[in-house]
Coordinates of C-alpha atoms in Angstrom, one line a residue:
M1 CA 24.2 85.8 90.4
V2 CA 23.8 89.4 91.6
D3 CA 22.5 91.7 88.8
S4 CA 22.5 95.1 90.6
L5 CA 25.8 97.1 89.7
L6 CA 25.4 98.8 93.1
L7 CA 25.4 95.6 94.9
I8 CA 28.3 94.2 92.9
F9 CA 30.5 97.3 93.8
M10 CA 29.4 96.8 97.5
I11 CA 30.6 93.2 97.5
I12 CA 33.8 94.1 95.7
G13 CA 34.5 96.7 98.2
I14 CA 33.8 94.5 101.2
L15 CA 35.6 91.5 99.9
G16 CA 38.7 93.6 99.0
I17 CA 39.1 95.8 102.1
G18 CA 37.9 92.8 104.2
S19 CA 40.6 90.5 102.8
Q20 CA 43.3 93.2 103.4
W21 CA 42.1 93.4 107.1
I22 CA 42.0 89.8 107.6
A23 CA 45.6 89.5 106.1
W24 CA 46.9 92.2 108.5
K25 CA 45.0 90.7 111.5
F26 CA 46.4 87.2 111.1
Q27 CA 49.7 87.9 109.4
L28 CA 48.7 86.4 106.2
P29 CA 49.9 87.3 102.5
A30 CA 47.1 89.7 101.4
I31 CA 46.9 88.3 97.8
V32 CA 46.2 84.7 99.2
V33 CA 43.3 86.1 101.1
M34 CA 41.9 88.2 98.2
S35 CA 42.3 85.3 95.7
I36 CA 40.4 82.9 98.0
A37 CA 37.5 85.6 98.4
G38 CA 37.5 86.5 94.7
L39 CA 37.3 82.8 93.5
L40 CA 34.6 81.9 96.1
A41 CA 32.5 85.1 95.0
G42 CA 33.1 84.4 91.4
P43 CA 33.8 81.1 89.6
I44 CA 33.0 78.9 92.7
L45 CA 29.8 80.3 94.1
G46 CA 28.8 82.3 91.1
I47 CA 27.6 85.4 93.1
I48 CA 29.3 88.0 90.9
N49 CA 30.8 88.1 87.4
P50 CA 32.2 91.9 87.1
E51 CA 33.5 91.5 83.7
Q52 CA 30.2 90.4 82.4
A53 CA 28.3 92.9 84.5
F54 CA 30.6 95.9 83.7
G55 CA 30.7 95.2 80.1
D56 CA 32.5 97.9 78.0
L57 CA 33.8 99.6 81.3
Y58 CA 35.7 96.6 82.6
R59 CA 38.9 96.9 80.6
P60 CA 39.3 100.7 80.8
F61 CA 39.0 100.4 84.6
I62 CA 41.6 97.9 84.7
S63 CA 43.8 100.0 82.5
I64 CA 43.5 103.1 84.6
A65 CA 44.0 101.1 87.9
V66 CA 47.2 99.6 86.3
A67 CA 48.5 103.1 85.5
I68 CA 47.9 104.4 89.0
I69 CA 49.6 101.5 90.7
L70 CA 52.6 101.8 88.2
F71 CA 52.7 105.5 89.0
E72 CA 52.9 104.9 92.7
G73 CA 55.6 102.5 92.2
S74 CA 57.6 104.9 90.0
L75 CA 57.4 107.6 92.8
N76 CA 60.0 105.6 94.7
L77 CA 62.6 105.8 91.9
N78 CA 64.9 108.6 93.2
F79 CA 68.1 108.2 91.4
K80 CA 70.0 109.6 94.3
E81 CA 68.9 106.8 96.5
V82 CA 69.6 104.3 93.8
K83 CA 73.1 105.3 93.4
G84 CA 74.5 104.0 96.6
L85 CA 72.8 100.6 96.7
G86 CA 75.8 98.6 95.8
K87 CA 77.0 96.1 93.4
P88 CA 74.5 93.3 94.2
V89 CA 71.5 95.3 93.8
F90 CA 72.8 96.9 90.5
R91 CA 73.5 93.6 89.2
I92 CA 70.3 92.0 90.0
V93 CA 68.1 94.8 88.7
T94 CA 70.1 94.7 85.4
W95 CA 71.6 91.5 84.4
G96 CA 69.4 89.5 86.8
A97 CA 66.3 91.0 85.4
F98 CA 67.6 90.3 81.7
L99 CA 68.4 86.7 82.6
A100 CA 65.2 86.2 84.2
W101 CA 63.2 87.6 81.1
I102 CA 65.2 85.4 78.6
L103 CA 65.0 82.2 80.8
G104 CA 61.4 82.9 81.8
S105 CA 60.4 83.4 78.1
L106 CA 62.2 80.1 76.9
T107 CA 60.4 78.3 79.7
A108 CA 57.0 79.7 78.7
H109 CA 57.6 78.7 75.1
Y110 CA 59.2 75.3 75.7
V111 CA 57.3 74.0 78.7
A112 CA 54.0 75.9 78.7
G113 CA 53.6 75.7 74.9
L114 CA 53.1 79.4 74.2
S115 CA 54.1 81.1 71.0
W116 CA 57.4 83.2 71.0
A117 CA 55.4 86.3 71.0
V118 CA 53.3 85.6 74.0
A119 CA 56.1 84.0 75.8
F120 CA 58.4 87.0 75.6
V121 CA 55.5 89.3 76.6
I122 CA 54.8 87.5 79.8
G123 CA 58.4 86.7 80.5
G124 CA 58.8 90.4 80.7
I125 CA 56.0 90.9 83.0
F126 CA 57.3 88.1 85.4
I127 CA 60.6 89.6 86.2
V128 CA 58.5 92.0 88.6
T129 CA 58.4 91.0 92.2
G130 CA 56.8 94.3 93.2
P131 CA 57.0 96.3 96.5
T132 CA 53.2 95.7 97.1
V133 CA 54.1 92.1 97.8
I134 CA 57.5 92.1 99.0
L135 CA 57.7 94.9 101.5
P136 CA 54.9 93.3 103.8
L137 CA 56.9 89.9 103.6
L138 CA 60.1 91.9 104.8
R139 CA 58.2 93.5 107.7
Q140 CA 56.8 90.1 108.7
S141 CA 60.1 88.0 108.5
K142 CA 62.5 90.7 109.9
L143 CA 65.5 89.7 107.5
K144 CA 69.0 90.9 108.2
P145 CA 69.9 94.1 106.4
V146 CA 71.8 92.9 103.4
P147 CA 69.0 90.5 102.0
A148 CA 66.2 92.9 103.0
K149 CA 68.0 95.8 101.3
I150 CA 68.4 93.7 98.1
L151 CA 64.7 92.3 98.0
K152 CA 63.2 95.8 98.8
W153 CA 65.0 97.7 96.1
E154 CA 64.8 95.0 93.4
G155 CA 61.0 95.2 93.9
I156 CA 60.9 98.9 93.9
I157 CA 63.3 99.4 90.8
V158 CA 62.1 96.5 88.7
D159 CA 58.3 97.1 89.5
P160 CA 57.7 99.7 86.8
F161 CA 60.0 98.2 84.2
G162 CA 58.4 94.8 83.9
A163 CA 55.3 96.3 82.3
L164 CA 57.3 98.5 80.0
L165 CA 59.5 95.5 78.8
A166 CA 56.3 93.6 78.0
V167 CA 55.2 96.7 76.0
F168 CA 58.4 96.9 73.9
A169 CA 58.5 93.0 73.6
F170 CA 55.0 93.1 72.3
E171 CA 55.5 95.8 69.7
I172 CA 58.8 94.4 68.3
I173 CA 57.3 90.9 68.2
M174 CA 54.2 92.2 66.5
F175 CA 56.5 93.9 63.9
L176 CA 58.6 90.6 63.3
S177 CA 55.7 88.4 63.2
A178 CA 53.9 90.6 60.5
D179 CA 53.4 88.9 57.0
S180 CA 54.8 92.2 55.4
R181 CA 57.3 93.8 57.6
D182 CA 56.9 97.4 57.6
A183 CA 59.5 99.3 59.2
S184 CA 57.3 102.5 59.4
A185 CA 54.9 100.5 62.1
L186 CA 58.0 99.9 64.4
L187 CA 59.2 103.6 63.8
L188 CA 55.8 104.9 64.7
F189 CA 55.8 102.9 68.0
L190 CA 59.2 104.1 69.0
L191 CA 58.2 107.8 68.2
A192 CA 54.9 107.2 70.1
S193 CA 57.0 105.9 73.0
L194 CA 59.3 109.0 72.7
F195 CA 56.1 111.0 72.9
A196 CA 54.9 109.2 76.0
V197 CA 58.2 109.8 77.7
V198 CA 58.1 113.6 77.0
L199 CA 54.6 113.7 77.9
G200 CA 55.0 112.2 81.2
Y201 CA 58.0 114.3 81.9
I202 CA 56.2 117.4 81.1
F203 CA 53.3 116.4 83.2
G204 CA 55.6 115.6 86.0
K205 CA 57.4 119.0 85.7
V206 CA 54.1 121.2 85.5
I207 CA 52.4 119.4 88.2
G208 CA 55.8 119.6 90.5
W209 CA 56.1 123.2 89.7
A210 CA 52.3 124.0 90.4
F211 CA 52.7 122.2 93.8
E212 CA 55.9 124.1 94.9
T213 CA 54.8 127.5 93.9
G214 CA 51.4 127.1 95.6
H215 CA 49.3 127.4 92.4
I216 CA 47.4 124.3 93.5
P217 CA 46.2 124.5 97.2
E218 CA 46.8 121.8 99.7
F219 CA 43.4 120.4 99.7
L220 CA 43.5 120.0 96.0
K221 CA 47.0 118.5 95.6
S222 CA 45.7 115.0 95.8
P223 CA 42.7 115.1 93.6
A224 CA 44.9 117.2 91.0
M225 CA 47.6 114.4 91.0
F226 CA 44.9 111.7 90.6
G227 CA 43.4 113.7 87.7
A228 CA 46.9 114.3 86.1
V229 CA 47.9 110.8 86.1
I230 CA 44.6 109.5 84.5
T231 CA 45.1 112.6 81.9
C232 CA 48.5 111.7 81.1
F233 CA 47.8 108.0 80.6
T234 CA 44.8 108.5 78.4
I235 CA 46.5 111.0 76.2
A236 CA 49.5 108.7 75.5
D237 CA 47.3 105.6 75.1
E238 CA 45.0 107.3 72.6
V239 CA 48.1 108.2 70.5
K240 CA 49.4 104.7 70.7
H241 CA 48.1 101.7 72.7
E242 CA 50.3 100.4 75.5
T243 CA 52.3 103.6 75.6
G244 CA 50.3 105.0 78.5
L245 CA 52.1 102.7 81.0
L246 CA 55.3 104.4 79.9
A247 CA 54.1 108.0 80.2
V248 CA 52.8 107.5 83.9
T249 CA 56.1 105.8 84.8
A250 CA 58.1 108.8 83.4
M251 CA 55.8 111.2 85.1
G252 CA 56.3 109.4 88.5
M253 CA 60.1 109.2 88.0
T254 CA 60.2 112.9 87.1
L255 CA 58.3 113.9 90.4
A256 CA 60.5 111.5 92.4
N257 CA 63.7 113.4 91.3
M258 CA 62.6 117.0 91.7
G259 CA 63.1 117.2 95.3
I260 CA 59.5 118.4 95.9
S261 CA 58.8 118.9 99.7
S262 CA 55.4 117.5 99.4
I263 CA 56.4 114.2 97.7
K264 CA 55.9 112.4 100.9
D265 CA 52.3 113.5 101.1
M266 CA 51.9 112.4 97.6
R267 CA 53.3 109.0 98.2
H268 CA 51.0 108.4 101.1
F269 CA 47.9 109.5 99.2
K270 CA 49.1 107.1 96.3
E271 CA 49.8 104.3 98.7
N272 CA 46.3 104.7 100.0
I273 CA 44.8 104.7 96.5
S274 CA 46.9 101.9 95.4
I275 CA 45.8 99.6 98.3
L276 CA 42.2 100.5 97.4
L277 CA 42.9 99.9 93.7
I278 CA 44.8 96.7 94.5
S279 CA 42.2 95.2 96.6
T280 CA 39.4 96.3 94.0
V281 CA 41.2 95.1 90.9
F282 CA 42.3 91.6 92.5
I283 CA 38.8 90.8 93.4
L284 CA 37.5 91.9 89.9
L285 CA 40.1 89.7 88.2
T286 CA 39.6 86.6 90.3
S287 CA 35.9 86.8 90.5
S288 CA 35.9 87.2 86.7
L289 CA 37.8 84.1 86.1
T290 CA 35.8 81.2 84.6
V291 CA 35.8 77.7 85.9
D292 CA 37.6 76.7 82.6
T293 CA 40.2 79.1 83.3
L294 CA 40.6 78.0 86.7
M295 CA 40.8 74.4 85.8
D296 CA 43.6 75.2 83.4
V297 CA 45.8 75.9 86.4
F298 CA 46.1 72.2 86.9
R299 CA 47.4 71.5 83.3
P300 CA 50.6 69.6 83.6
E301 CA 52.4 72.2 81.3
I302 CA 51.4 75.1 83.5
I303 CA 52.4 73.1 86.7
G304 CA 55.7 72.3 85.1
Y305 CA 56.2 76.1 84.2
V306 CA 55.5 77.2 87.7
L307 CA 58.0 74.7 89.3
L308 CA 60.7 75.7 86.9
M309 CA 60.1 79.4 87.5
L310 CA 60.4 78.7 91.2
F311 CA 63.4 76.2 91.3
V312 CA 65.4 76.9 88.3
V313 CA 64.7 80.3 86.5
R314 CA 64.8 82.6 89.6
P315 CA 67.8 80.8 91.4
V316 CA 69.9 80.6 88.1
S317 CA 69.4 84.3 87.3
I318 CA 70.2 85.4 90.9
F319 CA 73.5 83.1 91.1
L320 CA 74.8 84.0 87.6
S321 CA 74.2 87.9 88.1
T322 CA 75.7 88.1 91.4
I323 CA 79.1 86.2 90.7
K324 CA 81.9 88.1 92.7
S325 CA 79.5 90.5 94.1
G326 CA 80.3 89.9 97.6
L327 CA 77.3 88.2 98.5
S328 CA 77.5 85.0 100.7
L329 CA 76.1 81.6 99.6
Q330 CA 73.4 82.0 102.2
E331 CA 72.3 85.3 101.0
K332 CA 72.5 84.2 97.4
T333 CA 70.2 81.3 98.3
L334 CA 67.6 83.5 100.1
V335 CA 67.5 86.1 97.4
G336 CA 67.3 83.4 94.7
W337 CA 64.3 81.7 96.5
I338 CA 62.2 84.8 97.3
A339 CA 60.4 86.3 94.4
P340 CA 56.6 86.6 94.9
R341 CA 54.8 87.9 91.9
G342 CA 51.9 90.2 93.1
I343 CA 49.1 92.5 91.8
V344 CA 51.2 94.5 89.2
A345 CA 52.1 91.1 87.5
L346 CA 48.5 89.8 87.5
T347 CA 46.8 93.1 86.5
V348 CA 49.3 93.8 83.6
A349 CA 49.2 90.1 82.4
S350 CA 45.5 90.3 82.3
Y351 CA 45.6 93.5 80.4
F352 CA 48.0 92.0 77.7
A353 CA 46.0 88.6 77.6
N354 CA 43.2 90.5 76.3
V355 CA 45.4 92.5 73.7
L356 CA 47.2 89.2 72.6
E357 CA 44.1 87.3 72.2
D358 CA 42.6 90.0 70.1
E359 CA 45.6 89.8 67.8
G360 CA 45.1 86.2 67.6
F361 CA 48.5 84.8 69.1
E362 CA 48.6 81.1 70.0
G363 CA 48.6 80.4 73.7
A364 CA 47.1 83.8 74.6
S365 CA 44.1 82.3 76.1
L366 CA 46.3 80.5 78.6
V367 CA 47.9 83.6 80.0
T368 CA 45.5 84.4 82.6
S369 CA 45.6 80.8 84.0
L370 CA 49.4 80.8 83.9
T371 CA 49.6 84.2 85.6
F372 CA 47.2 83.3 88.3
A373 CA 49.0 80.1 88.9
L374 CA 52.5 81.7 89.3
V375 CA 51.2 84.7 91.2
F376 CA 49.2 82.3 93.7
S377 CA 51.9 79.8 94.1
T378 CA 54.9 82.3 94.7
V379 CA 52.9 84.3 97.1
C380 CA 51.9 81.3 99.2
V381 CA 55.2 79.3 98.9
H382 CA 57.6 82.3 99.4
G383 CA 55.1 84.2 101.9
F384 CA 54.9 81.2 104.2
S385 CA 58.5 80.0 103.7
I386 CA 60.5 83.4 103.9
G387 CA 60.6 83.4 107.9
W388 CA 61.7 79.6 108.1
I389 CA 64.4 79.7 105.4
A390 CA 65.7 83.0 106.8
K391 CA 66.2 81.3 110.3
K392 CA 67.9 78.1 108.7
L393 CA 70.2 80.2 106.8
N394 CA 70.9 82.4 109.8
L395 CA 69.6 85.6 108.0
S396 CA 66.7 86.4 110.3
S397 CA 67.1 89.2 112.9
Q398 CA 64.2 87.7 114.7
G399 CA 63.9 88.6 118.4
K400 CA 62.0 91.0 120.6
P401 CA 60.4 93.9 118.7
G402 CA 62.5 96.9 118.8
A403 CA 62.0 100.6 119.3
I404 CA 63.3 103.8 117.7
I405 CA 63.6 106.7 120.3
V406 CA 63.6 110.1 118.9
G407 CA 65.6 112.7 121.1
S408 CA 68.6 112.1 123.1
N409 CA 68.5 113.2 126.8
R410 CA 68.8 112.0 130.3
F411 CA 65.5 110.1 130.2
S412 CA 65.5 108.6 126.8
V413 CA 69.2 107.3 127.1
A414 CA 68.2 105.8 130.4
L415 CA 65.3 104.1 128.7
A416 CA 67.3 103.0 125.9
K417 CA 69.8 101.5 128.2
V418 CA 67.3 99.5 130.2
M419 CA 65.9 98.1 126.8
E420 CA 69.4 97.0 125.8
E421 CA 69.8 95.1 129.2
L422 CA 66.5 93.2 128.2
K423 CA 67.9 92.5 124.7
I424 CA 65.5 94.7 123.0
P425 CA 66.7 96.3 119.9
V426 CA 66.9 100.0 120.3
I427 CA 68.3 103.1 118.6
V428 CA 68.3 106.7 119.8
V429 CA 68.0 109.2 116.9
D430 CA 68.8 113.0 117.2
S431 CA 69.6 115.7 114.8
S432 CA 72.0 117.4 117.2
W433 CA 75.6 115.8 117.7
D434 CA 75.7 117.6 120.9
R435 CA 72.6 116.0 122.4
L436 CA 73.9 112.6 121.0
H437 CA 76.8 112.8 123.3
R438 CA 74.5 111.1 126.2
A439 CA 73.8 108.2 123.9
R440 CA 77.6 107.9 122.8
R441 CA 78.9 108.0 126.4
A442 CA 76.4 105.3 127.5
G443 CA 77.2 103.0 124.6
I444 CA 73.9 103.2 123.2
N445 CA 73.1 102.4 119.5
H446 CA 72.4 105.7 118.1
T447 CA 72.4 107.6 114.7
H448 CA 72.7 111.3 113.7
G449 CA 69.9 112.7 111.6
E450 CA 66.4 114.2 111.3
V451 CA 64.0 111.5 111.6
L452 CA 61.4 113.5 109.5
S453 CA 63.9 113.8 106.7
E454 CA 63.2 111.3 103.8
Q455 CA 66.9 110.3 103.9
M456 CA 66.4 108.6 107.2
E457 CA 64.5 105.9 105.4
Y458 CA 67.6 104.8 103.9
T459 CA 69.9 105.6 106.7
I460 CA 68.2 103.5 109.2
D461 CA 67.3 99.8 108.7
F462 CA 63.7 99.8 110.0
T463 CA 63.2 96.1 110.1
P464 CA 64.2 95.5 113.8
Y465 CA 61.9 98.2 115.1
D466 CA 58.1 97.9 115.5
Y467 CA 57.7 100.9 117.7
L468 CA 58.5 104.6 117.7
I469 CA 58.7 106.9 120.8
S470 CA 59.2 110.5 120.4
A471 CA 60.8 111.9 123.6
T472 CA 62.1 115.3 122.8
E473 CA 61.7 118.4 125.0
Y474 CA 59.3 119.8 122.5
D475 CA 55.7 118.9 122.6
S476 CA 54.9 120.2 119.2
Y477 CA 57.9 118.3 117.5
N478 CA 56.7 114.9 119.3
A479 CA 53.4 115.5 117.9
L480 CA 54.7 116.2 114.4
V481 CA 57.0 113.1 114.4
C482 CA 54.3 110.7 115.6
S483 CA 51.8 112.1 113.1
T484 CA 54.4 111.8 110.2
C485 CA 55.4 108.2 111.4
I486 CA 51.9 106.7 111.9
P487 CA 51.5 105.5 108.3
G488 CA 54.8 103.4 108.6
F489 CA 54.4 102.0 112.1
G490 CA 50.8 101.9 112.7
R491 CA 48.8 104.2 115.0
K492 CA 49.0 101.7 117.9
N493 CA 52.8 101.4 117.7
V494 CA 53.6 105.2 117.8
F495 CA 54.1 106.9 121.2
R496 CA 55.1 110.4 122.6
L497 CA 55.8 111.6 126.1
P498 CA 52.9 113.3 127.8
R499 CA 52.7 117.2 127.3
Q500 CA 54.5 119.4 129.7
T501 CA 52.4 121.4 132.1
R502 CA 54.8 123.8 133.5
S503 CA 57.1 124.3 130.6
G504 CA 57.5 123.5 126.9
D505 CA 55.0 124.5 124.1
H506 CA 52.0 124.8 126.3
L507 CA 49.8 122.7 123.9
E508 CA 47.1 121.9 126.4
N509 CA 44.3 122.5 123.9
I510 CA 45.9 120.3 121.2
D511 CA 43.6 117.9 119.4
N512 CA 43.9 114.5 121.1
T513 CA 43.9 112.8 117.5
I514 CA 47.2 114.6 116.5
G515 CA 50.4 112.5 117.2
G516 CA 50.8 109.2 119.0
K517 CA 49.5 107.8 122.2
E518 CA 50.7 109.5 125.4
L519 CA 53.2 107.2 127.4
F520 CA 53.4 105.9 131.0
T521 CA 51.1 105.7 134.0
P522 CA 50.9 108.1 135.6
P523 CA 51.6 110.5 132.6
E524 CA 54.8 112.5 133.2
G525 CA 56.3 115.1 130.8
I526 CA 60.0 115.0 129.9
E527 CA 61.1 117.6 132.5
E528 CA 59.5 115.7 135.3
L529 CA 61.2 112.4 134.1
K530 CA 64.6 114.1 133.8
Y531 CA 64.1 115.7 137.3
K532 CA 63.3 112.4 138.8
L533 CA 66.3 110.7 137.3
K534 CA 68.5 113.6 138.7
A535 CA 66.9 113.2 142.1
G536 CA 67.9 109.6 142.2
Y537 CA 64.9 107.8 140.7
V538 CA 66.0 104.5 138.9
L539 CA 64.6 102.2 136.1
R540 CA 63.7 98.9 137.8
K541 CA 63.1 95.7 136.2
T542 CA 60.6 93.5 138.2
S543 CA 59.8 89.9 137.3
I544 CA 56.2 88.7 137.7
T545 CA 55.7 85.1 138.8
E546 CA 53.0 82.6 140.0
Q547 CA 53.9 83.7 143.6
Y548 CA 54.5 87.4 142.9
T549 CA 51.6 88.5 140.8
C550 CA 51.0 91.7 139.0
E551 CA 48.2 92.6 141.4
E552 CA 50.5 92.2 144.4
Y553 CA 53.1 94.3 142.6
L554 CA 50.7 97.1 141.9
R555 CA 49.5 97.1 145.7
N556 CA 53.1 97.2 146.9
K557 CA 54.6 99.7 144.5
H558 CA 55.4 103.3 145.8
K559 CA 52.9 105.8 144.9
E560 CA 55.5 107.9 143.1
T561 CA 56.4 104.9 140.8
V562 CA 56.0 105.7 137.0
L563 CA 55.1 102.5 135.0
L564 CA 56.9 102.3 131.8
F565 CA 56.3 99.1 129.8
V566 CA 55.8 95.4 130.2
L567 CA 58.0 92.8 128.4
K568 CA 55.9 90.0 127.7
H569 CA 57.0 86.2 128.2
S570 CA 56.2 86.1 124.2
K571 CA 58.9 88.8 123.7
Q572 CA 56.2 91.3 122.9
I573 CA 56.3 94.7 124.4
E574 CA 53.2 96.6 125.9
F575 CA 53.5 100.1 127.0
F576 CA 51.7 101.8 129.7
A577 CA 49.8 104.3 127.5
E578 CA 46.5 106.1 127.0
G579 CA 44.0 103.7 125.8
N580 CA 46.2 100.5 126.6
E581 CA 44.8 98.0 129.2
T582 CA 48.4 96.9 130.0
T583 CA 48.8 94.1 132.5
A584 CA 51.3 91.5 133.3
S585 CA 51.2 87.5 134.1
A586 CA 53.7 85.0 135.2
G587 CA 56.9 85.2 133.2
D588 CA 56.6 89.0 132.2
T589 CA 58.8 91.7 133.2
I590 CA 57.6 95.1 134.3
V591 CA 59.8 98.1 133.9
S592 CA 59.1 101.2 135.9
L593 CA 60.8 104.4 137.1
T594 CA 61.1 104.0 140.8
P595 CA 61.8 106.2 143.6
P596 CA 65.2 105.8 145.3
S597 CA 64.0 105.1 148.8
K598 CA 62.8 101.6 147.7
E599 CA 66.2 100.9 146.3
F600 CA 67.8 102.0 149.5
N601 CA 65.6 100.0 151.7
K602 CA 66.3 96.9 149.4
I603 CA 70.0 97.4 149.8
K604 CA 69.5 97.8 153.5
E605 CA 67.5 94.6 153.8
K606 CA 70.2 92.7 151.8
L607 CA 73.0 94.0 154.0
E608 CA 71.1 93.0 157.1
E609 CA 70.4 89.4 155.5
N610 CA 74.2 89.1 154.8
K611 CA 75.1 90.2 158.3
K612 CA 72.7 87.6 159.9
A613 CA 74.1 84.8 157.5
S614 CA 77.6 85.7 158.5
N615 CA 76.7 85.5 162.3

């Protein structure tokens, strides 16, 4: 076993981030990969045991990590956005969550054999599905809008409240199970909880005010936020244990509803920190498991508990809470099946396992095994089945990866038109109704709005779209859109039109790391592309076959042809862009902007062939 703390930190970092990369590369659930990595490094091979190595620092680190993860989740709870979510979402996050808590607690007591206290605490934790798990699954499975919206918002809304439900359940059960019930102890907890909420509200208001008024410079905003979260959590937790989670949740919700202009930057920072912490904490927890704890996973009562949670508790709570909600049977079935528990459930449950064990509650020693079994099972089962079951229920929008085109003009509409002809999902977005008239007239799917506005995240269903193309007349705006959207789409999927040399913003010296990749071969600015279309150039689709290869096409094409993209036989899209080695093989289709002369020659040849055939 490694004894050096420095080496242990290095191993945890490599395993955590390496697992995230492998999961991204091979489209696997990240928690599954991290679980395997942690188990191999910990109980199986015995390379590291962080709990033993870190000693007294282990629990405080886990607590702070959980606080930051919950804070990041609560930053998404904007009441204005939640209001318009509709009856199904409201019912699922209220009645559905309550039913899941009660049914899950009863199952934990009667099947897993846990005491009432432990059962109701973990029952509250396990209502959490969590955006850290569900959002990657939704991106991967490409569900239709209704089930995707329900699962997304259930994860976002319930995420911070599962831990808080566990806190309140723990304190109330502590009061009820005490030999001499002292109402003052419960009153003290309620007062401490009120203090935590007020503290979180004050911290949120103060930090938001400081950000908006410029009292904190841009380069210090992220560190200041990080420090404020830890301070808020620590103060509340020192006043009364377990109320720190309530304080950071209140702080995040306060900031989310203040309308702060820099909230998106804070969200990106917190997402990055959360990914780092999630990776680290998951490796810490799984590698600290003992062989005995791991073997407990295979106990009949734990297996029975997991099966009932999968096949009874979740479906029943969804079906009962969505009666007369307007959802179809297929939608209820899918939502009732998909409920992967993730890092929040595991970290919070591990946190409470120690607390419950210290208090001497019966069954507390099984909490970690039970949680790991449920988390690992749900992530594996739901992660690998969501795409299959969505197709079977006809709730999958699987097809060719789509594109969002920002800017409505002659070229962008023509590009969208040819994509629609190829059955590629496409939408044109513009903030001007006047410019959108081209898209409306062409019958192209379009929406009015500012793509940089947060509201667009809720106006557009981003599920069908893997690529973003910024194609406006303004080079600086294109660069800004791409830079803003890179975190959501990924750097390799965000593109902009080449900068204009004779007009536009004259950004010749702009850093090439700003914005997305420049499109097309050879690179042509928007004015040149619009001019060519006006002069009669056409967007042409050329099929590549065994007889007519890509090499032959490239040799024969007109020198003025602009190569746009290749639609692969596998339905993937490869754009001709800087840094891309785009090629085509048999079964692929090359889309290009072709001079009119070639079209005229082809028409002339066809007329002559028809004339000869008639003679």
